[in-house]
Short mmCIF file of C-alpha atoms and ligand atoms in Angstrom, two decimals:
data_model
loop_
_atom_site.label_atom_id
_atom_site.label_comp_id
_atom_site.label_asym_id
_atom_site.label_seq_id
_atom_site.Cartn_x
_atom_site.Cartn_y
_atom_site.Cartn_z
CA MET A 382 -4.42 221.62 -75.95
CA ARG A 383 -2.00 222.19 -73.07
CA GLY A 384 -4.86 221.75 -70.63
CA SER A 385 -5.82 218.35 -71.90
CA VAL A 386 -2.22 217.30 -72.06
CA VAL A 387 -1.66 218.14 -68.41
CA CYS A 388 -4.80 216.22 -67.58
CA VAL A 389 -3.51 213.08 -69.25
CA MET A 390 -0.25 213.46 -67.40
CA LEU A 391 -1.96 213.58 -64.00
CA VAL A 392 -3.93 210.44 -64.74
CA VAL A 393 -0.74 208.72 -65.72
CA CYS A 394 1.03 209.87 -62.56
CA GLY A 395 -1.71 208.48 -60.41
CA SER A 396 -1.95 205.11 -62.01
CA VAL A 397 1.57 204.39 -63.04
CA LEU A 398 3.89 205.89 -60.49
CA ALA A 399 2.31 203.96 -57.68
CA GLN A 400 3.33 200.62 -59.09
CA ASP A 401 6.67 201.86 -60.35
CA VAL A 402 8.13 202.98 -57.03
CA PRO A 403 10.84 201.92 -56.27
CA PRO A 404 13.25 202.03 -57.98
CA TYR A 405 13.22 204.97 -60.28
CA THR A 406 16.87 205.62 -60.12
CA GLU A 407 19.95 203.52 -59.89
CA ASP A 408 23.63 204.06 -59.28
CA CYS A 409 25.76 205.07 -62.21
CA ARG A 410 26.07 201.97 -64.39
CA SER A 411 29.28 200.47 -65.67
CA GLY A 412 30.18 197.75 -68.16
CA THR A 413 27.12 198.34 -70.36
CA TYR A 414 29.17 198.87 -73.55
CA PRO A 415 29.29 197.23 -76.05
CA PRO A 416 25.49 197.12 -75.69
CA SER A 417 23.83 193.86 -74.66
CA GLY A 418 21.19 192.58 -72.26
CA PRO A 419 17.60 193.67 -71.64
CA THR A 420 18.10 197.42 -72.23
CA PHE A 421 19.52 196.81 -75.71
CA LYS A 422 16.97 196.19 -78.44
CA GLY A 423 19.29 196.05 -81.44
CA LYS A 424 21.55 198.08 -83.70
CA VAL A 425 20.02 200.76 -85.85
CA GLN A 426 19.91 199.90 -89.56
CA TRP A 427 21.74 202.09 -92.11
CA TYR A 428 20.19 203.60 -95.24
CA THR A 429 21.59 205.90 -97.90
CA VAL A 430 19.74 208.97 -99.10
CA ASN A 431 21.27 210.43 -102.25
CA LEU A 432 21.01 214.22 -102.29
CA ASP A 433 21.88 214.25 -105.99
CA GLN A 434 18.49 212.67 -106.71
CA PRO A 435 15.46 214.95 -107.03
CA PRO A 436 13.89 215.57 -103.58
CA TYR A 437 10.73 213.68 -104.55
CA GLU A 438 12.71 210.50 -105.26
CA ARG A 439 15.41 210.41 -102.58
CA TRP A 440 13.37 208.77 -99.76
CA GLN A 441 11.73 206.11 -101.98
CA LYS A 442 13.82 203.09 -100.95
CA LEU A 443 13.83 203.81 -97.22
CA ILE A 444 10.10 204.52 -97.08
CA SER A 445 9.11 201.47 -99.09
CA ASP A 446 11.00 199.36 -96.50
CA LYS A 447 9.29 201.15 -93.58
CA LYS A 448 5.83 201.49 -95.06
CA ALA A 449 4.09 199.08 -92.65
CA PRO A 450 5.37 200.50 -89.32
CA LEU A 451 4.91 204.05 -90.62
CA ASN A 452 1.27 203.35 -91.46
CA GLU A 453 0.74 201.77 -88.07
CA LEU A 454 2.13 204.76 -86.18
CA ILE A 455 0.22 207.32 -88.22
CA GLN A 456 -3.02 205.38 -87.72
CA HIS A 457 -2.40 205.49 -83.98
CA ILE A 458 -1.65 209.22 -83.98
CA LYS A 459 -4.84 209.82 -85.97
CA ASN A 460 -6.94 207.86 -83.49
CA LEU A 461 -5.47 209.83 -80.61
CA ALA A 462 -6.00 213.13 -82.39
CA LYS A 463 -9.58 212.20 -83.28
CA ALA A 464 -10.37 211.48 -79.64
CA ILE A 465 -9.28 215.00 -78.65
CA PHE A 466 -10.27 217.03 -81.72
CA PRO A 467 -12.92 215.24 -83.78
CA ASN A 468 -12.43 217.63 -86.71
CA LEU A 469 -8.67 217.55 -86.82
CA ILE A 470 -8.22 214.74 -89.31
CA ASP A 471 -10.60 216.37 -91.72
CA ILE A 472 -8.46 219.50 -91.55
CA VAL A 473 -5.27 217.50 -91.86
CA ASP A 474 -6.45 215.51 -94.88
CA ASN A 475 -8.18 218.33 -96.68
CA LYS A 476 -6.56 221.62 -95.68
CA LEU A 477 -2.94 220.93 -94.76
CA PRO A 478 -1.94 219.67 -98.25
CA PHE A 479 -2.71 223.13 -99.69
CA LEU A 480 0.10 224.50 -97.56
CA ILE A 481 2.77 222.19 -98.97
CA GLY A 482 3.82 224.88 -101.43
CA LYS A 483 4.61 227.19 -98.50
CA LEU A 484 7.41 224.90 -97.37
CA PRO A 485 10.88 225.87 -98.59
CA SER A 486 12.75 223.64 -101.01
CA PRO A 487 13.58 220.75 -100.73
CA PHE A 488 11.12 219.97 -97.93
CA GLY A 489 7.79 220.17 -99.75
CA GLU A 490 8.92 217.85 -102.53
CA GLU A 491 10.50 215.45 -100.05
CA MET A 492 7.24 215.19 -98.09
CA LYS A 493 5.32 214.52 -101.28
CA GLY A 494 7.76 211.75 -102.13
CA VAL A 495 7.46 210.25 -98.64
CA ALA A 496 3.63 210.37 -98.74
CA ASP A 497 3.44 208.66 -102.13
CA ALA A 498 6.02 206.00 -101.23
CA ALA A 499 4.14 205.26 -98.00
CA GLY A 500 0.73 205.31 -99.68
CA LEU A 501 -0.48 207.90 -97.17
CA PRO A 502 -2.28 211.23 -97.62
CA LEU A 503 0.15 214.16 -97.83
CA GLY A 504 -1.54 215.98 -94.93
CA GLU A 505 -0.86 213.05 -92.62
CA ILE A 506 2.85 213.05 -93.49
CA MET A 507 2.88 216.79 -92.77
CA LEU A 508 1.20 216.16 -89.42
CA PHE A 509 3.74 213.43 -88.67
CA ASN A 510 6.56 215.90 -89.37
CA ILE A 511 4.95 218.59 -87.23
CA PHE A 512 4.81 216.10 -84.38
CA TYR A 513 8.55 216.11 -83.76
CA GLU A 514 8.54 219.86 -83.46
CA VAL A 515 6.62 219.57 -80.20
CA PHE A 516 6.87 216.17 -78.56
CA SER A 517 10.45 215.04 -77.99
CA VAL A 518 12.12 214.96 -74.59
CA CYS A 519 15.71 213.89 -74.34
CA THR A 520 19.13 214.04 -72.76
CA SER A 521 22.10 215.35 -74.75
CA VAL A 522 25.71 215.72 -73.68
CA VAL A 523 28.96 216.85 -75.26
CA ALA A 524 32.09 216.09 -73.26
CA GLN A 525 35.77 216.75 -73.83
CA ASP A 526 38.34 214.22 -72.62
CA THR A 527 41.73 215.22 -71.21
CA SER A 528 43.37 214.95 -74.64
CA GLY A 529 40.86 217.42 -76.12
CA LYS A 530 38.68 214.94 -78.01
CA LEU A 531 34.95 215.67 -78.05
CA PHE A 532 32.19 213.09 -77.60
CA HIS A 533 28.57 213.99 -78.32
CA ALA A 534 25.79 211.65 -77.28
CA ARG A 535 22.07 211.61 -76.68
CA ASN A 536 19.05 209.60 -75.62
CA LEU A 537 15.97 210.33 -77.66
CA ASP A 538 12.87 210.00 -75.48
CA PHE A 539 9.56 210.31 -77.24
CA GLY A 540 5.91 209.54 -76.76
CA LEU A 541 5.01 211.11 -73.42
CA PHE A 542 1.29 211.91 -73.05
CA LEU A 543 0.48 209.94 -76.17
CA GLY A 544 -1.13 206.92 -74.56
CA TRP A 545 0.02 204.33 -72.03
CA ASP A 546 -0.27 200.63 -72.84
CA VAL A 547 -1.45 199.07 -69.59
CA LYS A 548 -0.86 195.49 -70.73
CA ASN A 549 2.70 196.05 -71.91
CA ASN A 550 3.59 198.71 -69.38
CA SER A 551 4.88 200.92 -72.15
CA TRP A 552 4.20 204.14 -73.97
CA ILE A 553 2.43 203.12 -77.15
CA VAL A 554 4.04 205.72 -79.39
CA SER A 555 7.53 205.01 -78.05
CA GLU A 556 7.06 201.36 -78.95
CA LEU A 557 5.59 202.08 -82.37
CA LEU A 558 8.52 204.38 -83.12
CA LYS A 559 11.28 201.86 -82.52
CA PRO A 560 10.82 200.02 -85.84
CA LEU A 561 11.06 203.42 -87.57
CA VAL A 562 14.46 204.35 -86.16
CA VAL A 563 17.04 204.47 -88.96
CA ASN A 564 20.56 205.73 -89.50
CA VAL A 565 20.75 207.75 -92.66
CA ASN A 566 23.89 208.41 -94.62
CA PHE A 567 23.15 211.47 -96.76
CA GLN A 568 25.41 211.51 -99.78
CA ARG A 569 26.43 214.08 -102.34
CA ASN A 570 28.69 213.13 -105.26
CA ASN A 571 28.71 209.61 -103.82
CA LYS A 572 30.38 210.87 -100.65
CA THR A 573 28.94 211.23 -97.15
CA ALA A 574 27.68 214.78 -96.63
CA PHE A 575 26.30 214.07 -93.14
CA MET A 576 24.76 211.29 -91.06
CA SER A 577 21.72 211.21 -88.88
CA THR A 578 19.72 208.94 -86.61
CA SER A 579 16.13 209.61 -87.51
CA PHE A 580 12.59 208.27 -87.72
CA ALA A 581 11.51 207.05 -91.16
CA GLY A 582 9.08 209.58 -92.60
CA TYR A 583 10.56 212.55 -90.74
CA ILE A 584 12.67 214.75 -92.99
CA GLY A 585 14.01 217.14 -90.32
CA MET A 586 16.93 216.26 -88.08
CA LEU A 587 17.11 215.67 -84.34
CA THR A 588 20.55 214.02 -84.19
CA GLY A 589 23.36 214.32 -86.71
CA MET A 590 27.03 214.54 -87.52
CA LYS A 591 28.79 216.23 -90.37
CA PRO A 592 32.08 214.30 -90.49
CA GLY A 593 35.11 216.47 -89.83
CA VAL A 594 32.97 219.51 -89.04
CA LEU A 595 30.23 219.33 -86.41
CA THR A 596 27.77 217.29 -84.36
CA LEU A 597 24.27 218.48 -83.48
CA THR A 598 21.32 217.39 -81.38
CA MET A 599 18.08 219.13 -80.58
CA ASN A 600 16.04 218.83 -77.37
CA GLU A 601 12.50 220.05 -76.85
CA ARG A 602 12.06 223.19 -74.72
CA PHE A 603 8.65 223.53 -73.15
CA SER A 604 7.33 227.03 -72.97
CA LEU A 605 4.00 228.78 -72.77
CA ASP A 606 4.79 230.46 -76.04
CA GLY A 607 5.53 226.98 -77.27
CA GLY A 608 5.40 224.89 -80.36
CA TYR A 609 1.63 224.68 -80.69
CA ILE A 610 1.21 228.39 -81.07
CA GLY A 611 3.98 228.73 -83.63
CA ILE A 612 2.58 225.90 -85.69
CA LEU A 613 -0.94 227.21 -85.47
CA GLU A 614 0.28 230.60 -86.61
CA TRP A 615 2.15 228.97 -89.46
CA ILE A 616 -1.00 227.15 -90.57
CA LEU A 617 -3.03 230.33 -90.31
CA GLY A 618 -0.59 232.24 -92.48
CA LYS A 619 1.88 233.99 -90.18
CA ARG A 620 5.04 232.39 -91.51
CA HIS A 621 8.09 234.30 -90.23
CA GLY A 622 9.77 231.40 -88.53
CA VAL A 623 11.21 228.18 -89.90
CA TRP A 624 10.46 224.68 -88.71
CA MET A 625 13.05 223.58 -86.19
CA GLY A 626 13.72 220.32 -88.04
CA PHE A 627 14.38 222.19 -91.26
CA LEU A 628 16.89 224.47 -89.56
CA THR A 629 18.84 221.54 -88.10
CA ARG A 630 18.71 219.77 -91.45
CA SER A 631 20.03 222.87 -93.27
CA VAL A 632 22.84 223.28 -90.75
CA LEU A 633 23.92 219.66 -91.13
CA GLU A 634 23.61 219.78 -94.88
CA ASN A 635 25.13 223.16 -95.61
CA ALA A 636 26.99 224.75 -92.67
CA THR A 637 30.75 224.53 -93.09
CA SER A 638 31.98 225.30 -89.57
CA TYR A 639 31.08 225.27 -85.89
CA ASP A 640 30.89 229.09 -85.88
CA GLU A 641 28.59 229.24 -88.88
CA ALA A 642 26.34 226.59 -87.31
CA LYS A 643 26.32 228.47 -83.99
CA ASP A 644 25.27 231.63 -85.74
CA LEU A 645 22.44 230.00 -87.72
CA LEU A 646 21.14 228.11 -84.70
CA SER A 647 21.21 231.24 -82.54
CA LYS A 648 19.65 233.75 -84.90
CA THR A 649 17.15 232.03 -87.18
CA GLU A 650 13.55 232.69 -86.16
CA MET A 651 11.67 229.45 -85.47
CA LEU A 652 8.14 228.14 -84.88
CA ALA A 653 8.99 226.61 -81.52
CA PRO A 654 11.54 227.16 -78.75
CA ALA A 655 14.32 224.56 -78.49
CA TYR A 656 17.69 223.59 -77.07
CA PHE A 657 20.43 223.06 -79.61
CA ILE A 658 23.44 221.11 -78.48
CA LEU A 659 26.34 221.66 -80.85
CA GLY A 660 29.84 220.20 -81.01
CA GLY A 661 32.69 221.26 -83.30
CA ASN A 662 35.98 219.71 -84.40
CA LYS A 663 38.38 221.48 -82.02
CA PRO A 664 38.84 221.41 -78.24
CA GLY A 665 36.48 223.82 -76.51
CA GLN A 666 33.89 223.78 -79.31
CA ALA A 667 30.76 222.57 -77.58
CA CYS A 668 27.72 224.53 -76.48
CA VAL A 669 24.08 224.52 -75.51
CA ILE A 670 22.00 227.22 -77.20
CA THR A 671 18.75 227.93 -75.38
CA ARG A 672 16.29 229.31 -77.89
CA SER A 673 13.06 231.24 -77.72
CA ARG A 674 11.19 231.38 -80.99
CA THR A 675 12.95 234.54 -82.05
CA SER A 676 16.46 234.40 -80.60
CA SER A 677 19.04 232.83 -78.36
CA ILE A 678 18.31 233.60 -74.71
CA ASN A 679 21.29 231.80 -73.24
CA PHE A 680 24.58 230.54 -74.61
CA TRP A 681 26.57 228.04 -72.58
CA GLU A 682 29.93 226.93 -73.90
CA LEU A 683 32.47 224.44 -72.62
CA ASP A 684 35.12 225.98 -70.36
CA THR A 685 37.73 223.45 -69.32
CA GLN A 686 39.82 226.17 -67.60
CA LYS A 687 36.95 226.52 -65.14
CA GLY A 688 36.51 222.77 -64.86
CA GLU A 689 33.49 222.66 -67.15
CA TRP A 690 34.57 219.76 -69.33
CA TYR A 691 31.07 218.90 -70.53
CA VAL A 692 27.71 220.53 -71.29
CA LEU A 693 24.59 218.52 -70.59
CA GLU A 694 21.00 219.36 -71.42
CA THR A 695 17.68 217.61 -70.77
CA ASN A 696 14.49 219.62 -71.22
CA TYR A 697 14.88 222.44 -68.69
CA ASP A 698 16.84 225.69 -68.77
CA HIS A 699 20.23 224.71 -67.33
CA TRP A 700 20.34 227.69 -64.94
CA LYS A 701 17.03 226.68 -63.34
CA PRO A 702 16.11 223.52 -61.42
CA PRO A 703 14.43 220.76 -63.45
CA LEU A 704 10.87 219.65 -62.81
CA VAL A 705 10.99 217.59 -59.62
CA ILE A 706 9.18 214.58 -61.12
CA ASP A 707 11.44 214.62 -64.17
CA ASN A 708 14.96 215.10 -62.90
CA ARG A 709 17.21 213.33 -65.38
CA ARG A 710 19.83 216.06 -65.21
CA ASP A 711 21.21 215.45 -61.72
CA PRO A 712 21.56 211.66 -62.10
CA ALA A 713 23.29 212.19 -65.46
CA MET A 714 25.67 214.81 -64.02
CA LYS A 715 26.42 212.68 -61.00
CA CYS A 716 27.31 209.81 -63.30
CA MET A 717 29.49 212.04 -65.52
CA LYS A 718 31.36 213.12 -62.41
CA THR A 719 31.81 209.51 -61.27
CA LYS A 720 33.28 208.59 -64.65
CA GLY A 721 35.56 211.63 -64.72
CA GLN A 722 37.06 213.56 -67.60
CA LYS A 723 40.04 211.21 -68.00
CA SER A 724 37.92 208.20 -68.81
CA ILE A 725 35.32 209.79 -71.08
CA SER A 726 34.65 207.68 -74.19
CA PHE A 727 31.76 205.89 -75.91
CA THR A 728 32.09 203.20 -73.22
CA THR A 729 31.54 205.53 -70.28
CA ILE A 730 29.00 207.79 -72.01
CA TYR A 731 26.91 204.75 -72.87
CA ASP A 732 26.97 203.88 -69.15
CA VAL A 733 25.67 207.37 -68.30
CA LEU A 734 22.87 207.10 -70.86
CA SER A 735 21.99 203.61 -69.59
CA THR A 736 21.49 204.75 -66.01
CA LYS A 737 17.85 205.12 -64.91
CA PRO A 738 16.12 207.55 -65.10
CA VAL A 739 18.36 208.97 -67.85
CA LEU A 740 17.28 205.76 -69.53
CA ASN A 741 13.51 205.45 -69.15
CA LYS A 742 10.43 203.99 -70.76
CA LEU A 743 10.32 206.75 -73.37
CA THR A 744 13.86 206.18 -74.58
CA THR A 745 13.80 204.96 -78.17
CA TYR A 746 17.49 205.19 -79.04
CA THR A 747 20.93 206.17 -77.81
CA ALA A 748 23.26 207.79 -80.34
CA MET A 749 26.96 208.57 -79.90
CA MET A 750 29.13 210.65 -82.20
CA SER A 751 32.80 211.52 -82.35
CA ILE A 752 34.39 213.75 -84.97
CA SER A 753 37.96 213.02 -83.88
CA GLU A 754 37.46 209.24 -84.03
CA ASN A 755 35.06 209.57 -86.99
CA LYS A 756 32.54 207.28 -85.32
CA PHE A 757 28.75 207.38 -85.34
CA GLU A 758 26.81 204.68 -83.49
CA ALA A 759 23.16 204.29 -82.57
CA TYR A 760 21.35 201.63 -80.57
CA LEU A 761 17.68 200.87 -79.97
CA ARG A 762 16.78 200.83 -76.29
CA ASP A 763 14.33 199.18 -73.95
CA CYS A 764 13.74 199.85 -70.30
CA PRO A 765 12.02 196.78 -68.89
CA HIS A 766 9.92 197.04 -65.77
CA PRO A 767 10.71 198.39 -63.19
CA CYS A 768 11.67 201.58 -64.89
CA MET A 769 10.63 205.18 -64.55
CA PRO A 770 7.90 206.02 -67.02
CA TRP A 771 9.58 209.18 -68.30
C1 NAG B 129 1.74 194.63 -76.38
O1 NAG B 129 1.46 193.33 -75.94
C2 NAG B 129 0.70 192.57 -76.84
C3 NAG B 129 0.39 191.24 -76.19
O2 NAG B 129 0.39 191.34 -74.80
C4 NAG B 129 1.45 192.40 -78.14
O3 NAG B 129 0.64 191.69 -79.07
C5 NAG B 129 1.80 193.74 -78.71
O4 NAG B 129 2.61 193.59 -79.84
C6 NAG B 129 2.53 194.57 -77.68
N1 NAG B 129 2.69 195.88 -78.23
C7 NAG B 129 3.81 196.54 -78.22
C8 NAG B 129 3.76 197.85 -78.88
O5 NAG B 129 4.83 196.11 -77.71
C1 NAG B 130 27.91 207.60 -108.12
O1 NAG B 130 28.27 206.26 -108.34
C2 NAG B 130 27.46 205.60 -109.30
C3 NAG B 130 27.84 204.12 -109.33
O2 NAG B 130 29.15 203.92 -108.94
C4 NAG B 130 27.65 206.29 -110.65
O3 NAG B 130 26.86 205.66 -111.61
C5 NAG B 130 27.26 207.75 -110.50
O4 NAG B 130 27.49 208.45 -111.71
C6 NAG B 130 28.02 208.42 -109.38
N1 NAG B 130 27.43 209.75 -109.17
C7 NAG B 130 28.15 210.84 -108.99
C8 NAG B 130 27.38 212.10 -108.76
O5 NAG B 130 29.37 210.86 -108.99
C1 NAG B 131 21.76 223.25 -99.16
O1 NAG B 131 22.28 224.01 -100.19
C2 NAG B 131 21.90 223.60 -101.49
C3 NAG B 131 22.68 224.41 -102.48
O2 NAG B 131 22.49 225.78 -102.24
C4 NAG B 131 20.39 223.74 -101.65
O3 NAG B 131 20.00 223.30 -102.92
C5 NAG B 131 19.73 222.87 -100.60
O4 NAG B 131 18.33 223.02 -100.66
C6 NAG B 131 20.23 223.24 -99.22
N1 NAG B 131 19.69 222.27 -98.27
C7 NAG B 131 18.86 222.59 -97.28
C8 NAG B 131 18.36 221.48 -96.44
O5 NAG B 131 18.51 223.72 -97.04
#
């Protein structure tokens, strides 16, 4: 699978980069917030999911609203998968559903509820959920201003390698995903338990805030011992690890402090490697946890005494250089430096995340979270031509 993926990437490089140069990159933007103009595609809609309802029922309303775009995306993923592995869909439709009982509560029941509400086979909803375990690339940052307030923000980039639309100059999956982006307010006892920006149909969490307690984002970490192997092992019966999206969901739902979250995110065995970017509710509480499948291999925490007033992660180990053709880290850091610690806020962080190539053709949304100001905002993004393809 990796082989064919690399192959697709080379084809894309050859045909797309040529027409996209220049400019890939631009100077650090300013004045982009509040969002407007061609890179802003709209506010993300809010939904409520009531955790007091049985897991099977809680996604009903949201999924019935998003049924059409969800069907469209899954059809597209199936067509892609069929082109690479002709037998895959047969396995997905006929074999995967038998494994639903192996998923811990509440996830199996939730997936059943989503599948029925969407009118789709259970195996396809499982495949859709597996997808996020392996295909998201992103930029996440947590910064502390001079008064000690933390701001946590991210761009969610998704859809690389999954088909380029020559006519629209866009990644097909990235475009199909935008109508599925939702903000979810998860409630317990009629009160907000946590909030998340998510994709309708996905029950794990990539971006979330537990008001008063913590903020969390996850970025994909590519590795040879990567997601595919873990998932394959899981399907074949070796089930030590947990799905990444379930771990982040459990942390947001049930962890009660930054330290507890840090511990769970560092030590829980997973199916795929990952970067967890975690923020707490006190000055100094922000870190990037670099994970292998079994454990934390690097822990990087904010250190304002040493002048490290933010942590920033894309999809490469922070102590190593990023891939030359995908360097979003340096432009983002340069822009953070230009803005400076004194002026850090939603306004300036949105500028950083609107600067190409931090903003790129894969970017589906930008989310910004602040515990101290109790704010959670998410915006749909576009990156009209000319714009770097990833
Ligand atoms: C791509 O462009 C075609 C027309 O050129 C349009 O019908 C279609 O909706 C576009 N697709 C996306 C995903 O933007
Ligand atoms: C939540 O609010 C609704 C309507 O106000 C009420 O009927 C319900 O009993 C409440 N549920 C809980 C768990 O408090
Ligand atoms: C959170 O804890 C409750 C109560 O123990 C449990 O029922 C629920 O399944 C947990 N949620 C997740 C996502 O693990």
